[in-house]
Amino acid sequence: MAKRENSDEISGICINEVLTDDELRLILSKLPNDKDKEIFGLVCKRWLHLQSTERRKVCARAGPLMLRKMAARFTRLVELDLSQSLSRSFYPGVTDSDLAIVAAGFGCLQILSLRNCKGVTDAGMVALGNGLSCLQSLDVSYCRKLTDKGLTAIAECCGCLRSLHLVGCRFITDGLLMVLSKNCHKLEELGMEGCTSITDSGLTSLVDGCHRIKVLDVNKCSNIGDIGVTSVSKACSSLRTLKLLDCYKVGDDSIFSLAQCCKNLETLVIGGCRNISNESIKSLASAYCSSLKNLRMDWCLNLSDSSLSCVLSQCKNLEALDIGCCEEVSDAAFQALGSGGQDMPLKVLKISNCPKITVLGIGMLLESCKMLEYLDVRSCPRITKMGCEQVGLRFPECCKVNFSGSLSEPDVVSSSIEIQCRKSSVSYDDEKPRKIAGDNYYDQGSGRKKSKRAIKKKIDATYSNLSVSHAALLSNHLKRLKNSGAVIMVKHSYKLPENVKAGFQLSSMTKSAATTPPSSLTVPVKRG
């Protein structure tokens, strides 16, 4: 009887009368995942309020009214993502007035992403600088209206800034880098891809005050050369990632300096740096024999078997390698793979447009690379699907072999290589040309034909620095398309057959035949 009375007494107690706010917050912090924390807020209004005040991250597309409500509810918010989706590129997204509300309402904010918010101007940056003194990370990539004026306010007011991404902000100049050097001494990550006004002088000024930089992206900054890269390597010994895609002025001096000063480098992108030679790559391989994981050096036309052999034999932790369009590389480069007596952890290898590599070289590669997940052999005339089957090559269980370009392309310098495995032992791509939107070499609606001369003229007008073998490669690809039935010949011109879907574009293969230099972080494939 006493036990029953005691149980009735306990069952009548409300948990909200027993537990304090601090105790409930402790319970909330012990929940293992975000889904459980969301359910926590459904119990009652008190628990919802506690859950809201403890929330640290919000991702939303919101106007002024919603932003004010969010500021009142999420009082301890640390990370806010207001990025605009590419699929909604017609919509300006966040505006300067919205940023004024963010600056006034989220005083604890440390991480802010405004990627693709085309309506943001310098006025919004000034408001953020005045209101968010604790800001540590800012991403304003493709906010194309921004200039040095607005970002200078951020640099001057946010001394704790550690990460700044300015991809596609074309109006940024060396002046901003000087301000960052004076005020943001904790800066560790800086992305400036496509900021073509940045020069060697700006990089030199930057590293005078910012010695902690670990990640530097100056892809497509065509005014960057050996002087700037050498200054960075000498001042930032903790550098881990350096991206120099299409920096045509970069040469051997930069690579020698990196090999001497930056012993912890993990990712290096030098695609399109055509002045780099074998000797500098050999020194690089010797210096980073244990740390280097991702190396992209496609279109480095001076490289040959000797340098690649050093990379494969000495860089034991290499996971991703791109040597596309290095036409002097042959099977001999892979002979050193088995010399160490251990398997190599290589997961991604891209050797497109390497005419001297044969099935024999692929066989030597497979003997030492048991973890291979993606192999790109497009436009390698001596490596075909039939040839691999005839010699009995056995690829790793989850390996995707790309022969013609229909497979998705993994990023060779991504931090985590995500390649979805299939059940079959080897996944070959089909022979259908890849769809590339935006290139109108063929007018689908009107059914117009295009001659080879017209296609070549279009490619020549669109791209520069084409390979000397461009015309022959184009003829080869058009012939292959005709033989496969993907196009038909009508009075010496090419036309899509009527049974091909209207969405298919001939531009997929004509662009592949262009053999253009690399132009994006995703490794270029099948250019010839």
Short mmCIF file of C-alpha atoms in Angstrom, two decimals:
data_model
loop_
_atom_site.label_atom_id
_atom_site.label_comp_id
_atom_site.label_asym_id
_atom_site.label_seq_id
_atom_site.Cartn_x
_atom_site.Cartn_y
_atom_site.Cartn_z
CA MET A 1 0.00 0.00 0.00
CA ALA A 2 2.88 2.33 0.89
CA LYS A 3 4.65 1.52 -2.39
CA ARG A 4 1.53 2.36 -4.36
CA GLU A 5 1.12 5.72 -2.62
CA ASN A 6 4.82 6.48 -3.28
CA SER A 7 4.49 5.65 -6.99
CA ASP A 8 1.37 7.81 -7.28
CA GLU A 9 3.27 10.67 -5.69
CA ILE A 10 6.17 10.30 -8.14
CA SER A 11 3.89 10.04 -11.16
CA GLY A 12 2.25 13.29 -10.19
CA ILE A 13 5.51 15.26 -10.31
CA CYS A 14 6.13 17.34 -13.47
CA ILE A 15 9.65 17.15 -14.83
CA ASN A 16 9.63 20.91 -15.49
CA GLU A 17 9.12 21.49 -11.74
CA VAL A 18 12.15 19.39 -10.85
CA LEU A 19 14.80 20.18 -13.47
CA THR A 20 16.35 23.61 -13.85
CA ASP A 21 17.25 25.25 -17.16
CA ASP A 22 20.90 24.38 -16.72
CA GLU A 23 20.06 20.72 -16.12
CA LEU A 24 17.86 20.60 -19.21
CA ARG A 25 20.63 22.21 -21.25
CA LEU A 26 22.98 19.51 -20.01
CA ILE A 27 20.54 16.83 -21.16
CA LEU A 28 20.24 18.54 -24.53
CA SER A 29 24.00 18.62 -24.95
CA LYS A 30 24.19 14.85 -24.38
CA LEU A 31 21.84 14.02 -27.26
CA PRO A 32 23.86 12.29 -30.01
CA ASN A 33 22.49 13.87 -33.20
CA ASP A 34 20.59 16.85 -34.57
CA LYS A 35 17.40 14.88 -35.12
CA ASP A 36 17.13 14.04 -31.41
CA LYS A 37 17.77 17.67 -30.55
CA GLU A 38 14.91 18.73 -32.84
CA ILE A 39 12.59 16.26 -31.10
CA PHE A 40 13.69 17.70 -27.76
CA GLY A 41 12.10 21.02 -28.76
CA LEU A 42 8.71 19.39 -29.44
CA VAL A 43 8.06 18.51 -25.78
CA CYS A 44 6.79 21.91 -24.66
CA LYS A 45 7.40 25.65 -25.14
CA ARG A 46 10.01 25.77 -22.39
CA TRP A 47 12.04 23.00 -23.99
CA LEU A 48 11.65 24.63 -27.41
CA HIS A 49 12.98 27.90 -26.01
CA LEU A 50 15.96 26.14 -24.45
CA GLN A 51 16.63 24.24 -27.65
CA SER A 52 16.49 27.50 -29.63
CA THR A 53 18.90 29.32 -27.35
CA GLU A 54 21.35 26.41 -27.57
CA ARG A 55 21.25 26.13 -31.36
CA ARG A 56 24.61 26.96 -32.89
CA LYS A 57 23.97 26.68 -36.65
CA VAL A 58 21.17 27.76 -38.99
CA CYS A 59 20.93 27.46 -42.77
CA ALA A 60 18.11 29.48 -44.30
CA ARG A 61 16.91 31.80 -47.05
CA ALA A 62 15.10 34.52 -45.19
CA GLY A 63 13.92 38.09 -45.64
CA PRO A 64 14.04 40.95 -43.12
CA LEU A 65 11.01 39.82 -41.08
CA MET A 66 12.22 36.24 -40.74
CA LEU A 67 15.74 37.37 -39.88
CA ARG A 68 14.40 39.45 -37.00
CA LYS A 69 12.44 36.47 -35.69
CA MET A 70 15.51 34.27 -36.00
CA ALA A 71 17.63 36.79 -34.10
CA ALA A 72 15.10 36.86 -31.27
CA ARG A 73 14.87 33.07 -31.10
CA PHE A 74 18.45 31.91 -31.71
CA THR A 75 20.29 34.18 -29.33
CA ARG A 76 23.51 32.17 -29.20
CA LEU A 77 23.87 31.40 -32.89
CA VAL A 78 27.46 30.87 -34.00
CA GLU A 79 27.10 29.84 -37.66
CA LEU A 80 24.67 31.30 -40.22
CA ASP A 81 24.42 30.16 -43.84
CA LEU A 82 22.47 32.49 -46.12
CA SER A 83 24.05 31.25 -49.35
CA GLN A 84 22.06 31.45 -52.55
CA SER A 85 21.52 28.29 -54.59
CA LEU A 86 22.86 28.24 -58.14
CA SER A 87 19.45 27.04 -59.31
CA ARG A 88 18.04 30.36 -58.05
CA SER A 89 20.76 32.48 -59.61
CA PHE A 90 18.14 34.84 -61.04
CA TYR A 91 17.20 35.85 -57.49
CA PRO A 92 19.54 38.33 -55.76
CA GLY A 93 19.19 36.67 -52.35
CA VAL A 94 20.40 38.56 -49.30
CA THR A 95 20.59 42.35 -49.60
CA ASP A 96 22.43 45.06 -47.70
CA SER A 97 19.39 45.78 -45.52
CA ASP A 98 19.26 42.11 -44.52
CA LEU A 99 22.93 42.22 -43.53
CA ALA A 100 22.25 45.24 -41.32
CA ILE A 101 19.70 43.10 -39.43
CA VAL A 102 22.20 40.24 -39.18
CA ALA A 103 24.87 42.58 -37.81
CA ALA A 104 22.50 44.00 -35.19
CA GLY A 105 20.78 40.75 -34.15
CA PHE A 106 23.48 38.05 -34.15
CA GLY A 107 26.19 39.44 -31.91
CA CYS A 108 27.77 36.03 -31.23
CA LEU A 109 28.08 35.06 -34.90
CA GLN A 110 31.46 33.62 -35.88
CA ILE A 111 30.80 31.93 -39.26
CA LEU A 112 28.81 33.58 -42.05
CA SER A 113 28.28 32.33 -45.62
CA LEU A 114 26.84 34.61 -48.30
CA ARG A 115 27.91 32.62 -51.34
CA ASN A 116 26.18 33.65 -54.61
CA CYS A 117 24.30 36.52 -52.96
CA LYS A 118 24.51 38.88 -55.91
CA GLY A 119 22.66 41.72 -54.21
CA VAL A 120 25.31 42.31 -51.55
CA THR A 121 27.44 45.45 -51.92
CA ASP A 122 30.12 47.24 -49.94
CA ALA A 123 27.47 48.87 -47.73
CA GLY A 124 26.44 45.47 -46.40
CA MET A 125 30.06 44.56 -45.64
CA VAL A 126 30.54 47.79 -43.71
CA ALA A 127 27.47 46.98 -41.60
CA LEU A 128 28.80 43.48 -40.87
CA GLY A 129 32.20 44.82 -39.90
CA ASN A 130 30.67 47.28 -37.44
CA GLY A 131 28.37 44.70 -35.83
CA LEU A 132 30.20 41.35 -35.91
CA SER A 133 33.53 41.88 -34.21
CA CYS A 134 33.75 38.16 -33.33
CA LEU A 135 33.50 37.00 -36.96
CA GLN A 136 36.06 34.30 -37.76
CA SER A 137 34.92 32.95 -41.14
CA LEU A 138 33.32 34.77 -44.07
CA ASP A 139 32.42 33.41 -47.51
CA VAL A 140 31.35 36.02 -50.06
CA SER A 141 32.27 34.03 -53.16
CA TYR A 142 30.57 35.27 -56.33
CA CYS A 143 29.26 38.40 -54.64
CA ARG A 144 30.49 40.22 -57.71
CA LYS A 145 29.65 43.77 -56.61
CA LEU A 146 32.13 43.76 -53.73
CA THR A 147 35.29 45.85 -53.86
CA ASP A 148 38.20 46.59 -51.56
CA LYS A 149 36.14 49.22 -49.73
CA GLY A 150 33.61 46.84 -48.19
CA LEU A 151 36.04 44.04 -47.38
CA THR A 152 38.50 46.49 -45.88
CA ALA A 153 35.84 47.26 -43.24
CA ILE A 154 35.66 43.54 -42.45
CA ALA A 155 39.44 43.24 -42.18
CA GLU A 156 39.79 46.29 -39.95
CA CYS A 157 36.96 45.41 -37.55
CA CYS A 158 37.22 41.59 -37.42
CA GLY A 159 40.71 40.98 -36.08
CA CYS A 160 39.90 37.34 -35.27
CA LEU A 161 39.21 36.46 -38.91
CA ARG A 162 40.62 33.02 -39.77
CA SER A 163 38.92 32.15 -43.07
CA LEU A 164 38.00 34.40 -46.00
CA HIS A 165 36.68 33.22 -49.37
CA LEU A 166 36.50 35.72 -52.24
CA VAL A 167 36.13 33.41 -55.25
CA GLY A 168 34.95 35.32 -58.30
CA CYS A 169 35.22 38.77 -56.67
CA ARG A 170 36.95 40.36 -59.64
CA PHE A 171 37.26 43.86 -58.18
CA ILE A 172 39.51 42.80 -55.32
CA THR A 173 43.06 44.19 -55.56
CA ASP A 174 46.36 44.12 -53.69
CA GLY A 175 45.05 46.90 -51.44
CA LEU A 176 42.82 44.48 -49.55
CA LEU A 177 45.74 42.09 -48.97
CA MET A 178 47.72 44.91 -47.37
CA VAL A 179 44.85 45.60 -44.95
CA LEU A 180 44.54 41.89 -44.12
CA SER A 181 48.26 41.78 -43.38
CA LYS A 182 47.98 44.64 -40.90
CA ASN A 183 44.84 43.53 -39.06
CA CYS A 184 44.16 39.78 -39.50
CA HIS A 185 47.25 38.05 -38.13
CA LYS A 186 45.26 34.86 -37.35
CA LEU A 187 44.21 34.31 -40.97
CA GLU A 188 44.60 30.63 -41.92
CA GLU A 189 42.52 30.18 -45.07
CA LEU A 190 42.22 32.53 -48.05
CA GLY A 191 40.44 31.76 -51.33
CA MET A 192 40.88 34.21 -54.21
CA GLU A 193 40.18 32.14 -57.32
CA GLY A 194 39.54 34.36 -60.31
CA CYS A 195 40.70 37.57 -58.59
CA THR A 196 42.80 38.54 -61.59
CA SER A 197 43.92 41.90 -60.16
CA ILE A 198 45.98 40.19 -57.44
CA THR A 199 49.73 40.32 -58.13
CA ASP A 200 53.00 39.14 -56.61
CA SER A 201 53.23 42.41 -54.72
CA GLY A 202 49.92 41.74 -52.99
CA LEU A 203 50.93 38.23 -51.91
CA THR A 204 54.23 39.53 -50.58
CA SER A 205 52.41 42.18 -48.53
CA LEU A 206 49.90 39.60 -47.27
CA VAL A 207 52.46 37.22 -45.79
CA ASP A 208 54.35 40.04 -44.11
CA GLY A 209 51.68 39.96 -41.40
CA CYS A 210 49.81 36.68 -41.98
CA HIS A 211 52.23 33.88 -41.17
CA ARG A 212 49.62 31.26 -40.19
CA ILE A 213 48.12 30.67 -43.62
CA LYS A 214 47.47 26.96 -44.20
CA VAL A 215 45.20 27.08 -47.26
CA LEU A 216 45.77 29.48 -50.16
CA ASP A 217 43.77 29.36 -53.38
CA VAL A 218 44.92 31.67 -56.18
CA ASN A 219 43.60 29.60 -59.09
CA LYS A 220 43.31 31.62 -62.30
CA CYS A 221 45.14 34.60 -60.82
CA SER A 222 47.18 35.04 -63.96
CA ASN A 223 49.36 37.81 -62.53
CA ILE A 224 50.82 35.57 -59.83
CA GLY A 225 54.35 34.32 -60.50
CA ASP A 226 57.46 32.95 -58.82
CA ILE A 227 58.05 36.04 -56.68
CA GLY A 228 54.66 35.82 -54.95
CA VAL A 229 54.70 32.05 -54.46
CA THR A 230 58.26 32.13 -53.12
CA SER A 231 57.28 34.82 -50.60
CA VAL A 232 54.37 32.68 -49.41
CA SER A 233 56.46 29.53 -49.05
CA LYS A 234 59.16 31.31 -47.02
CA ALA A 235 56.72 33.09 -44.69
CA CYS A 236 54.10 30.33 -44.21
CA SER A 237 55.90 27.14 -43.24
CA SER A 238 52.61 25.58 -42.06
CA LEU A 239 51.08 25.76 -45.55
CA ARG A 240 49.04 22.61 -46.31
CA THR A 241 47.09 23.45 -49.47
CA LEU A 242 48.23 25.60 -52.39
CA LYS A 243 46.24 25.99 -55.60
CA LEU A 244 47.90 27.63 -58.61
CA LEU A 245 45.69 26.48 -61.48
CA ASP A 246 46.41 28.36 -64.72
CA CYS A 247 49.00 30.62 -63.09
CA TYR A 248 51.10 30.65 -66.25
CA LYS A 249 53.92 32.73 -64.74
CA VAL A 250 54.70 30.15 -62.08
CA GLY A 251 57.82 28.10 -62.80
CA ASP A 252 60.56 26.01 -61.22
CA ASP A 253 61.61 28.65 -58.68
CA SER A 254 58.23 28.36 -56.95
CA ILE A 255 58.41 24.57 -56.75
CA PHE A 256 61.99 24.56 -55.44
CA SER A 257 61.01 27.09 -52.75
CA LEU A 258 57.98 25.03 -51.71
CA ALA A 259 60.11 21.90 -51.48
CA GLN A 260 62.60 23.68 -49.25
CA CYS A 261 60.29 25.59 -46.91
CA CYS A 262 56.85 23.91 -46.68
CA LYS A 263 57.36 20.41 -45.33
CA ASN A 264 53.69 19.78 -44.44
CA LEU A 265 52.13 20.40 -47.86
CA GLU A 266 49.29 17.95 -48.55
CA THR A 267 47.57 19.36 -51.64
CA LEU A 268 49.23 21.07 -54.58
CA VAL A 269 47.52 22.21 -57.79
CA ILE A 270 49.85 23.35 -60.58
CA GLY A 271 47.70 22.41 -63.58
CA GLY A 272 48.46 24.59 -66.58
CA CYS A 273 51.79 25.85 -65.19
CA ARG A 274 53.70 24.98 -68.34
CA ASN A 275 57.10 26.34 -67.26
CA ILE A 276 57.58 23.65 -64.61
CA SER A 277 60.23 21.04 -65.43
CA ASN A 278 61.21 17.56 -64.28
CA GLU A 279 63.93 18.74 -61.90
CA SER A 280 61.62 20.80 -59.69
CA ILE A 281 59.04 18.00 -59.51
CA LYS A 282 61.77 15.56 -58.43
CA SER A 283 62.75 17.88 -55.58
CA LEU A 284 59.09 18.21 -54.66
CA ALA A 285 58.65 14.43 -54.48
CA SER A 286 61.73 14.06 -52.29
CA ALA A 287 60.60 16.80 -49.90
CA TYR A 288 56.99 15.61 -49.52
CA CYS A 289 57.55 11.88 -49.54
CA SER A 290 55.26 11.38 -46.54
CA SER A 291 52.85 14.34 -46.50
CA LEU A 292 51.68 14.86 -50.10
CA LYS A 293 48.21 13.41 -50.74
CA ASN A 294 46.76 15.30 -53.72
CA LEU A 295 48.77 16.43 -56.74
CA ARG A 296 47.36 17.95 -59.89
CA MET A 297 49.81 18.75 -62.68
CA ASP A 298 47.83 18.31 -65.89
CA TRP A 299 49.02 20.35 -68.86
CA CYS A 300 52.54 20.59 -67.45
CA LEU A 301 53.89 19.78 -70.88
CA ASN A 302 57.58 19.58 -69.89
CA LEU A 303 57.08 16.66 -67.52
CA SER A 304 58.14 13.15 -68.50
CA ASP A 305 58.70 9.66 -67.07
CA SER A 306 61.60 10.65 -64.80
CA SER A 307 59.60 13.12 -62.67
CA LEU A 308 56.44 11.02 -62.51
CA SER A 309 58.46 7.97 -61.55
CA CYS A 310 59.89 9.91 -58.59
CA VAL A 311 56.41 10.99 -57.51
CA LEU A 312 55.00 7.46 -57.64
CA SER A 313 57.97 5.85 -55.92
CA GLN A 314 58.57 8.41 -53.16
CA CYS A 315 55.15 9.88 -52.29
CA LYS A 316 53.84 6.83 -50.42
CA ASN A 317 50.66 8.51 -49.15
CA LEU A 318 49.51 9.95 -52.48
CA GLU A 319 45.75 9.47 -52.92
CA ALA A 320 44.91 11.54 -56.02
CA LEU A 321 47.02 12.33 -59.07
CA ASP A 322 46.22 14.10 -62.34
CA ILE A 323 48.74 14.07 -65.21
CA GLY A 324 46.28 14.68 -68.03
CA CYS A 325 47.75 15.97 -71.31
CA CYS A 326 51.34 15.26 -70.22
CA GLU A 327 52.11 13.79 -73.62
CA GLU A 328 55.68 12.67 -72.85
CA VAL A 329 54.66 10.30 -70.03
CA SER A 330 54.79 6.61 -70.96
CA ASP A 331 54.53 3.16 -69.36
CA ALA A 332 58.06 3.52 -67.99
CA ALA A 333 56.78 5.91 -65.33
CA PHE A 334 54.85 3.08 -63.65
CA GLN A 335 57.75 0.65 -63.42
CA ALA A 336 58.86 2.08 -60.07
CA LEU A 337 55.54 1.36 -58.38
CA GLY A 338 56.44 -2.11 -57.14
CA SER A 339 59.94 -1.21 -55.94
CA GLY A 340 58.87 -0.36 -52.39
CA GLY A 341 57.27 -3.74 -51.77
CA GLN A 342 54.01 -2.22 -50.52
CA ASP A 343 50.71 -1.16 -52.05
CA MET A 344 50.12 2.50 -52.82
CA PRO A 345 46.96 4.17 -51.39
CA LEU A 346 46.18 5.86 -54.73
CA LYS A 347 42.41 6.30 -55.17
CA VAL A 348 42.09 8.66 -58.14
CA LEU A 349 44.31 8.69 -61.24
CA LYS A 350 43.70 10.80 -64.33
CA ILE A 351 45.86 10.17 -67.38
CA SER A 352 43.59 11.47 -70.14
CA ASN A 353 45.28 12.56 -73.36
CA CYS A 354 48.51 10.66 -72.62
CA PRO A 355 49.09 8.89 -75.98
CA LYS A 356 52.23 7.01 -74.92
CA ILE A 357 50.61 5.12 -72.04
CA THR A 358 49.35 1.66 -72.98
CA VAL A 359 47.48 -1.25 -71.41
CA LEU A 360 50.86 -2.52 -70.17
CA GLY A 361 51.27 0.55 -67.98
CA ILE A 362 47.76 0.11 -66.58
CA GLY A 363 48.64 -3.46 -65.68
CA MET A 364 51.69 -2.33 -63.71
CA LEU A 365 49.53 0.29 -61.99
CA LEU A 366 46.91 -2.23 -60.88
CA GLU A 367 49.52 -4.49 -59.32
CA SER A 368 50.40 -1.85 -56.72
CA CYS A 369 47.21 0.24 -56.45
CA LYS A 370 44.60 -2.05 -54.91
CA MET A 371 42.52 0.85 -53.56
CA LEU A 372 41.95 2.57 -56.91
CA GLU A 373 38.42 3.99 -57.16
CA TYR A 374 38.51 6.11 -60.31
CA LEU A 375 40.68 5.82 -63.42
CA ASP A 376 40.39 8.32 -66.27
CA VAL A 377 41.87 7.07 -69.56
CA ARG A 378 39.93 9.18 -72.02
CA SER A 379 41.64 10.02 -75.28
CA CYS A 380 44.40 7.49 -74.62
CA PRO A 381 44.44 5.73 -78.02
CA ARG A 382 46.33 2.69 -76.71
CA ILE A 383 43.96 2.07 -73.81
CA THR A 384 40.50 0.81 -74.74
CA LYS A 385 37.81 -1.20 -73.03
CA MET A 386 38.32 -4.08 -75.47
CA GLY A 387 42.08 -4.00 -74.98
CA CYS A 388 41.74 -4.19 -71.19
CA GLU A 389 39.40 -7.15 -71.49
CA GLN A 390 41.65 -8.98 -73.96
CA VAL A 391 44.69 -8.89 -71.67
CA GLY A 392 42.57 -9.86 -68.67
CA LEU A 393 43.07 -6.76 -66.52
CA ARG A 394 41.25 -7.01 -63.20
CA PHE A 395 40.32 -3.69 -61.69
CA PRO A 396 39.54 -3.25 -57.98
CA GLU A 397 35.97 -4.10 -57.04
CA CYS A 398 34.73 -0.52 -56.69
CA CYS A 399 36.82 1.04 -59.47
CA LYS A 400 35.18 3.20 -62.12
CA VAL A 401 37.04 3.22 -65.41
CA ASN A 402 36.25 6.19 -67.62
CA PHE A 403 36.85 5.48 -71.29
CA SER A 404 34.60 7.97 -73.06
CA GLY A 405 33.42 10.61 -70.62
CA SER A 406 29.97 9.68 -69.37
CA LEU A 407 31.02 9.03 -65.77
CA SER A 408 30.89 11.72 -63.13
CA GLU A 409 34.28 13.22 -62.41
CA PRO A 410 35.58 13.29 -58.82
CA ASP A 411 37.59 16.34 -57.79
CA VAL A 412 41.22 15.33 -57.65
CA VAL A 413 41.95 17.72 -54.77
CA SER A 414 38.86 17.21 -52.66
CA SER A 415 39.48 16.46 -49.00
CA SER A 416 37.33 13.34 -49.11
CA ILE A 417 37.02 11.40 -52.36
CA GLU A 418 33.44 10.25 -52.63
CA ILE A 419 32.93 7.74 -55.40
CA GLN A 420 29.78 5.65 -55.24
CA CYS A 421 30.63 1.99 -55.70
CA ARG A 422 28.60 -0.36 -57.87
CA LYS A 423 27.93 -4.04 -57.32
CA SER A 424 29.71 -5.19 -60.44
CA SER A 425 33.41 -5.94 -60.30
CA VAL A 426 34.24 -3.26 -62.87
CA SER A 427 32.05 -0.34 -63.86
CA TYR A 428 32.56 0.75 -67.43
CA ASP A 429 30.94 3.86 -68.81
CA ASP A 430 28.80 3.72 -71.91
CA GLU A 431 29.69 5.25 -75.23
CA LYS A 432 27.19 8.12 -75.14
CA PRO A 433 28.75 11.57 -75.36
CA ARG A 434 28.67 13.73 -72.25
CA LYS A 435 26.13 16.56 -72.03
CA ILE A 436 27.67 19.94 -71.37
CA ALA A 437 25.18 22.76 -71.06
CA GLY A 438 25.84 26.17 -72.45
CA ASP A 439 27.83 25.34 -75.62
CA ASN A 440 25.65 25.83 -78.66
CA TYR A 441 27.77 24.38 -81.45
CA TYR A 442 24.59 22.81 -82.80
CA ASP A 443 21.19 24.50 -82.95
CA GLN A 444 18.81 21.80 -81.77
CA GLY A 445 15.63 23.73 -82.44
CA SER A 446 16.29 24.67 -86.03
CA GLY A 447 18.05 21.46 -87.04
CA ARG A 448 20.93 23.31 -88.67
CA LYS A 449 24.02 21.38 -89.74
CA LYS A 450 27.60 22.23 -88.78
CA SER A 451 30.63 21.53 -90.91
CA LYS A 452 33.92 20.48 -89.36
CA ARG A 453 35.35 23.83 -90.35
CA ALA A 454 32.55 25.69 -88.55
CA ILE A 455 33.00 23.55 -85.43
CA LYS A 456 36.76 24.15 -85.43
CA LYS A 457 36.23 27.89 -85.95
CA LYS A 458 33.87 28.00 -82.97
CA ILE A 459 36.38 26.16 -80.74
CA ASP A 460 39.26 28.39 -81.88
CA ALA A 461 37.22 31.49 -81.07
CA THR A 462 36.18 30.19 -77.64
CA TYR A 463 39.45 28.75 -76.34
CA SER A 464 43.08 29.78 -76.42
CA ASN A 465 46.36 27.86 -76.13
CA LEU A 466 45.04 24.86 -78.01
CA SER A 467 47.20 21.81 -78.60
CA VAL A 468 49.05 21.60 -81.91
CA SER A 469 47.22 18.34 -82.56
CA HIS A 470 43.81 19.95 -82.04
CA ALA A 471 42.65 19.60 -85.66
CA ALA A 472 43.59 15.93 -85.86
CA LEU A 473 41.93 15.18 -82.54
CA LEU A 474 38.74 16.91 -83.64
CA SER A 475 38.65 14.87 -86.86
CA ASN A 476 39.13 11.67 -84.88
CA HIS A 477 36.26 12.44 -82.49
CA LEU A 478 33.87 13.46 -85.25
CA LYS A 479 34.68 10.25 -87.12
CA ARG A 480 33.99 8.20 -83.99
CA LEU A 481 30.65 9.97 -83.50
CA LYS A 482 29.68 9.26 -87.10
CA ASN A 483 30.64 5.58 -86.88
CA SER A 484 28.63 5.14 -83.67
CA GLY A 485 25.55 6.76 -85.18
CA ALA A 486 25.56 9.69 -82.76
CA VAL A 487 25.76 12.07 -85.75
CA ILE A 488 25.10 11.69 -89.47
CA MET A 489 26.76 13.28 -92.50
CA VAL A 490 24.66 15.50 -94.77
CA LYS A 491 26.58 17.18 -97.61
CA HIS A 492 29.91 17.24 -95.74
CA SER A 493 28.25 18.61 -92.59
CA TYR A 494 27.35 16.96 -89.29
CA LYS A 495 23.80 16.65 -88.04
CA LEU A 496 22.06 14.84 -85.21
CA PRO A 497 19.76 11.98 -86.29
CA GLU A 498 16.05 12.45 -85.70
CA ASN A 499 15.84 9.67 -83.11
CA VAL A 500 18.18 11.49 -80.73
CA LYS A 501 16.44 13.32 -77.93
CA ALA A 502 16.10 17.05 -78.32
CA GLY A 503 18.05 17.66 -75.15
CA PHE A 504 21.22 16.06 -76.51
CA GLN A 505 23.92 18.50 -77.60
CA LEU A 506 26.70 17.83 -80.05
CA SER A 507 28.77 20.30 -78.03
CA SER A 508 29.64 17.56 -75.57
CA MET A 509 32.16 15.97 -77.89
CA THR A 510 33.27 19.12 -79.71
CA LYS A 511 34.20 20.64 -76.40
CA SER A 512 36.03 17.44 -75.48
CA ALA A 513 37.93 17.68 -78.73
CA ALA A 514 39.01 21.22 -78.01
CA THR A 515 41.91 20.09 -75.80
CA THR A 516 41.73 23.31 -73.84
CA PRO A 517 43.92 24.05 -70.82
CA PRO A 518 42.38 23.48 -67.36
CA SER A 519 39.93 26.16 -66.34
CA SER A 520 38.35 24.99 -63.11
CA LEU A 521 39.21 23.17 -59.92
CA THR A 522 37.53 20.04 -61.23
CA VAL A 523 40.19 18.27 -63.21
CA PRO A 524 39.61 18.66 -67.00
CA VAL A 525 38.90 15.52 -68.94
CA LYS A 526 38.92 14.40 -72.53
CA ARG A 527 40.14 17.53 -74.21
CA GLY A 528 41.41 15.72 -77.18
#
